[in-house]
Coordinates of C-alpha atoms in Angstrom, one line a residue:
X3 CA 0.0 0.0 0.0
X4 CA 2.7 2.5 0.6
X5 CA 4.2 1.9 -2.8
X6 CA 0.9 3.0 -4.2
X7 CA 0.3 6.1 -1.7
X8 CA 3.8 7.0 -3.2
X9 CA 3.0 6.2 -6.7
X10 CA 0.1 8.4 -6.8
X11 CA 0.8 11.2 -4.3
X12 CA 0.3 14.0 -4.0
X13 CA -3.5 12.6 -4.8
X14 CA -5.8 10.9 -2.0
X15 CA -5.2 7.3 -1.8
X16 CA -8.0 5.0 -1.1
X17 CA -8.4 1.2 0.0
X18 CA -12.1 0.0 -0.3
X19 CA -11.6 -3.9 -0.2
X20 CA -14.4 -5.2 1.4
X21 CA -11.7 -8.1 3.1
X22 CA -10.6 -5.0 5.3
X23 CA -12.9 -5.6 7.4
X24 CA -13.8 -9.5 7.4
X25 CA -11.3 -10.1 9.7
X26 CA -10.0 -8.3 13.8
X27 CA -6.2 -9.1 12.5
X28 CA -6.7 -7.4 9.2
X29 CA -8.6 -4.3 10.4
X30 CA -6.1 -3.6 12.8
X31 CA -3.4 -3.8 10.8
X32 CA -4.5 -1.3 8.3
X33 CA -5.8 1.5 11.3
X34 CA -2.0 0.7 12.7
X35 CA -0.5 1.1 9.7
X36 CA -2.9 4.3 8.6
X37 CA -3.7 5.8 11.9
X38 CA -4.5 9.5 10.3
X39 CA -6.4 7.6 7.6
X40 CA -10.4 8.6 7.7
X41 CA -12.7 6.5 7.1
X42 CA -15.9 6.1 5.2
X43 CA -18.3 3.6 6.7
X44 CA -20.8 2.5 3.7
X45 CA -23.2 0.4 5.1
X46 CA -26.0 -1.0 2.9
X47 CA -29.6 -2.6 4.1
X48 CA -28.8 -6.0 5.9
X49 CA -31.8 -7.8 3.5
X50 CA -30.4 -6.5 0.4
X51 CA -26.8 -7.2 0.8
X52 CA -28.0 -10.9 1.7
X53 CA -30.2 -11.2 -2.1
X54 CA -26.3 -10.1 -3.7
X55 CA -23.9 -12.0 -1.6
X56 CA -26.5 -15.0 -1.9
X57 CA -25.8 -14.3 -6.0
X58 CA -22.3 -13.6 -5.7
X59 CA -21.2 -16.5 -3.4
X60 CA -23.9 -19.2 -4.8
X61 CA -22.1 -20.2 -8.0
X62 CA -18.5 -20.9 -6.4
X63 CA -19.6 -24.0 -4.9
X64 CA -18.2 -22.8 -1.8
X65 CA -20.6 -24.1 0.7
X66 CA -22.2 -27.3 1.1
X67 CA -25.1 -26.1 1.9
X68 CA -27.7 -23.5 0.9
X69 CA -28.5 -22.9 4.6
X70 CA -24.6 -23.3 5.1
X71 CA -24.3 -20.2 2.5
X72 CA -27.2 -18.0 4.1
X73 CA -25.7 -18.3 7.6
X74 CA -22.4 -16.8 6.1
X75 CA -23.5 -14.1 4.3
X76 CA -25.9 -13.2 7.6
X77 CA -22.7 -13.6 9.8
X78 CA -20.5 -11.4 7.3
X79 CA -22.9 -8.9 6.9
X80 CA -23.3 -8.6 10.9
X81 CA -19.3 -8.9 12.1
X82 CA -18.1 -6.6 9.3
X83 CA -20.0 -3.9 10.4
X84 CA -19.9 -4.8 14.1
X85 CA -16.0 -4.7 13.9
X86 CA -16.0 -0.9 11.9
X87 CA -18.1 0.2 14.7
X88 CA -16.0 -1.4 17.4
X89 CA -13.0 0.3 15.4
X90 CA -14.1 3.7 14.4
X91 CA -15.9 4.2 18.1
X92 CA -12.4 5.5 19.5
X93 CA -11.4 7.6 16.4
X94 CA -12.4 11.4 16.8
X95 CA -15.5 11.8 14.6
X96 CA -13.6 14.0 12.1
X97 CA -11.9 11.1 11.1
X98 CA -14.8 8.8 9.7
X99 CA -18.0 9.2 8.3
X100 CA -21.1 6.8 7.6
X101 CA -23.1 7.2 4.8
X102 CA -26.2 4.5 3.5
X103 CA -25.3 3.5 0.5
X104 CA -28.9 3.6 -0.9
X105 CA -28.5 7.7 0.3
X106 CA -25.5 7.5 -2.1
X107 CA -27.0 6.3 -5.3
X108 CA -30.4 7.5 -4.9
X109 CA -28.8 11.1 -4.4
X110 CA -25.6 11.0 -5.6
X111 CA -25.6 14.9 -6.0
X112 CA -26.4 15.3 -2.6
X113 CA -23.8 12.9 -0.7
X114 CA -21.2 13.1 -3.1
X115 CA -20.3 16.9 -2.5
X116 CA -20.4 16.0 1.5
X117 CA -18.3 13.5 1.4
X118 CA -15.6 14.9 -1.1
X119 CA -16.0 18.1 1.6
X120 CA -15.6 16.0 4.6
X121 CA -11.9 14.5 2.6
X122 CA -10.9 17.4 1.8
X123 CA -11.9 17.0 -2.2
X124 CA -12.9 19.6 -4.6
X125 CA -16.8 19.0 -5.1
X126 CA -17.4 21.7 -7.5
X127 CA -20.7 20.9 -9.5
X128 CA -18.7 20.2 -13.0
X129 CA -16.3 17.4 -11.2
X130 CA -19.7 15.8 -9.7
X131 CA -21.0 15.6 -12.7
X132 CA -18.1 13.3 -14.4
X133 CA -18.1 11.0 -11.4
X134 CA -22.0 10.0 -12.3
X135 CA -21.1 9.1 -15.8
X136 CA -19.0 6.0 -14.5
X137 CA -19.4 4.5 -17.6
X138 CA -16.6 6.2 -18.3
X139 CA -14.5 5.7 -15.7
X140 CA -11.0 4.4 -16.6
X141 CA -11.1 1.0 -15.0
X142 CA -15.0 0.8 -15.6
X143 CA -16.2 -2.6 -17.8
X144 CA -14.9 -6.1 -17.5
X145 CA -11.5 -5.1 -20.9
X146 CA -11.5 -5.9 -23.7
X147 CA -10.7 -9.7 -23.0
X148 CA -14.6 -9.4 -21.2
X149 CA -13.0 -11.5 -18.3
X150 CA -11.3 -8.7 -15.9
X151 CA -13.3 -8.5 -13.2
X152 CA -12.9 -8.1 -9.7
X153 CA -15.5 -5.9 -6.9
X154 CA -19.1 -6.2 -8.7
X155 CA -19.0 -8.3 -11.6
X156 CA -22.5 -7.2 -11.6
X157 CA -21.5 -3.6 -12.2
X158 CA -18.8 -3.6 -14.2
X159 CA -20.6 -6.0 -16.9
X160 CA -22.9 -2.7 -17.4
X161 CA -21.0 0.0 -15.2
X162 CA -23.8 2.6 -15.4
X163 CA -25.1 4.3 -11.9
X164 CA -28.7 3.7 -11.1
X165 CA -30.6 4.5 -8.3
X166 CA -32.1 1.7 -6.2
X167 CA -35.5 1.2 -4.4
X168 CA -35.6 2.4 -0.9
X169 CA -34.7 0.3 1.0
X170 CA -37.3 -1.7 3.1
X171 CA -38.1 -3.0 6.3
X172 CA -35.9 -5.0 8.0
X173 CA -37.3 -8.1 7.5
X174 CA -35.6 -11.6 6.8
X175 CA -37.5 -13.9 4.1
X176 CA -38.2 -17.1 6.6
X177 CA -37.4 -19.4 3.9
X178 CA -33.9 -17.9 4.4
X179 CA -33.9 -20.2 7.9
X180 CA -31.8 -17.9 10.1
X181 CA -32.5 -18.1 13.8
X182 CA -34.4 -15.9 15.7
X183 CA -31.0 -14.9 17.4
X184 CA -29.1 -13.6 14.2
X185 CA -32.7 -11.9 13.2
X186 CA -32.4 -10.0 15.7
X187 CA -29.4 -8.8 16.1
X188 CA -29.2 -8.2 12.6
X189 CA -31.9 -5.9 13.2
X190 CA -30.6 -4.3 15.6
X191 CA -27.9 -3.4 14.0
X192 CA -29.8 -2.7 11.2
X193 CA -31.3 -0.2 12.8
X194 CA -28.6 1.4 14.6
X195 CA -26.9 1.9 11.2
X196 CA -30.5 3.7 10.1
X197 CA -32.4 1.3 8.5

């Protein structure tokens, strides 16, 4: 990571693998390693992020179980966000910021200019403007091989933004099987997180 802060200074260097923070070790290591880093906290509704993991993770063949895979992706979705909050608690609030991501793309024009603020970005109207079209971002679209993925293979197959529906309730489809327990801390922490 420091090769690339140097490589591209005296821009803002980001890091926004989602691995960051699946694990205590690895979290640590990068708010050791960064400690005047600031971080954004993007959280997304607990039900949603299920239906895509559930997509994402289904056709590696990973689990040996469907009930196997929903329990993960419940218990990802839960400690990731569990462990930001344990980790940005002790950070002065100038230093991270949480933002829904449904907020983000159904309003980009609105979030976008706060959080470019809060980093210390320009967020004049013109430069706000050229992040929406990210179909034309640099790295946006899967090459010209059509195999380079990597992040949302979803996304980059048709790398337009769209808004999403708002999100819902926080309400877990009982064929899903989770227990009453993870329900309901996942709703709790749903809510704490605004949904």
């Amino acid at each position: 990571m420091d090769h690339l802060i140097d490589r591209v200074r005296p821009r803002v260097s980001l890091e926004k693998s989602p691995d960051t923070s699946s694990d205590d070790a690895m979290l640590a290591r990068c708010m050791t390693a960064y400690p005047r880093a600031r971080f954004l906290h993007l959280v997304r509704h607990p039900v949603t992020t299920q239906r895509s993991l559930h997509a994402h993770w289904r056709p590696a063949g990973r689990f040996r179980s469907e009930q196997a895979l929903v329990a993960e992706a419940a218990a990802f979705w839960y400690r990731s966000h569990q462990r930001i909050i344990e980790a940005l608690a002790p950070l002065p609030p100038e230093q991270w910021m949480r933002v829904r991501a449904e907020d983000l793309l159904t309003e980009p024009r609105v979030w976008l200019p706060r959080i470019l603020s809060w980093l210390r970005l320009d967020s004049e109207p013109r430069l706000i403007e050229r992040m929406l079209l990210t179909e034309n971002w640099r790295f946006a679209g899967t090459g010209r091989s059509d195999d380079l993925l990597g992040g949302d293979p979803k996304f980059l197959r048709s790398p337009a933004l769209r808004p999403v529906p708002a999100p819902g309730p926080v309400v877990f489809a009982p064929s899903w099987g989770l227990d009453d327990e993870m329900c309901d801390r996942m709703t709790t922490l749903a809510h704490s997180l605004g949904y």
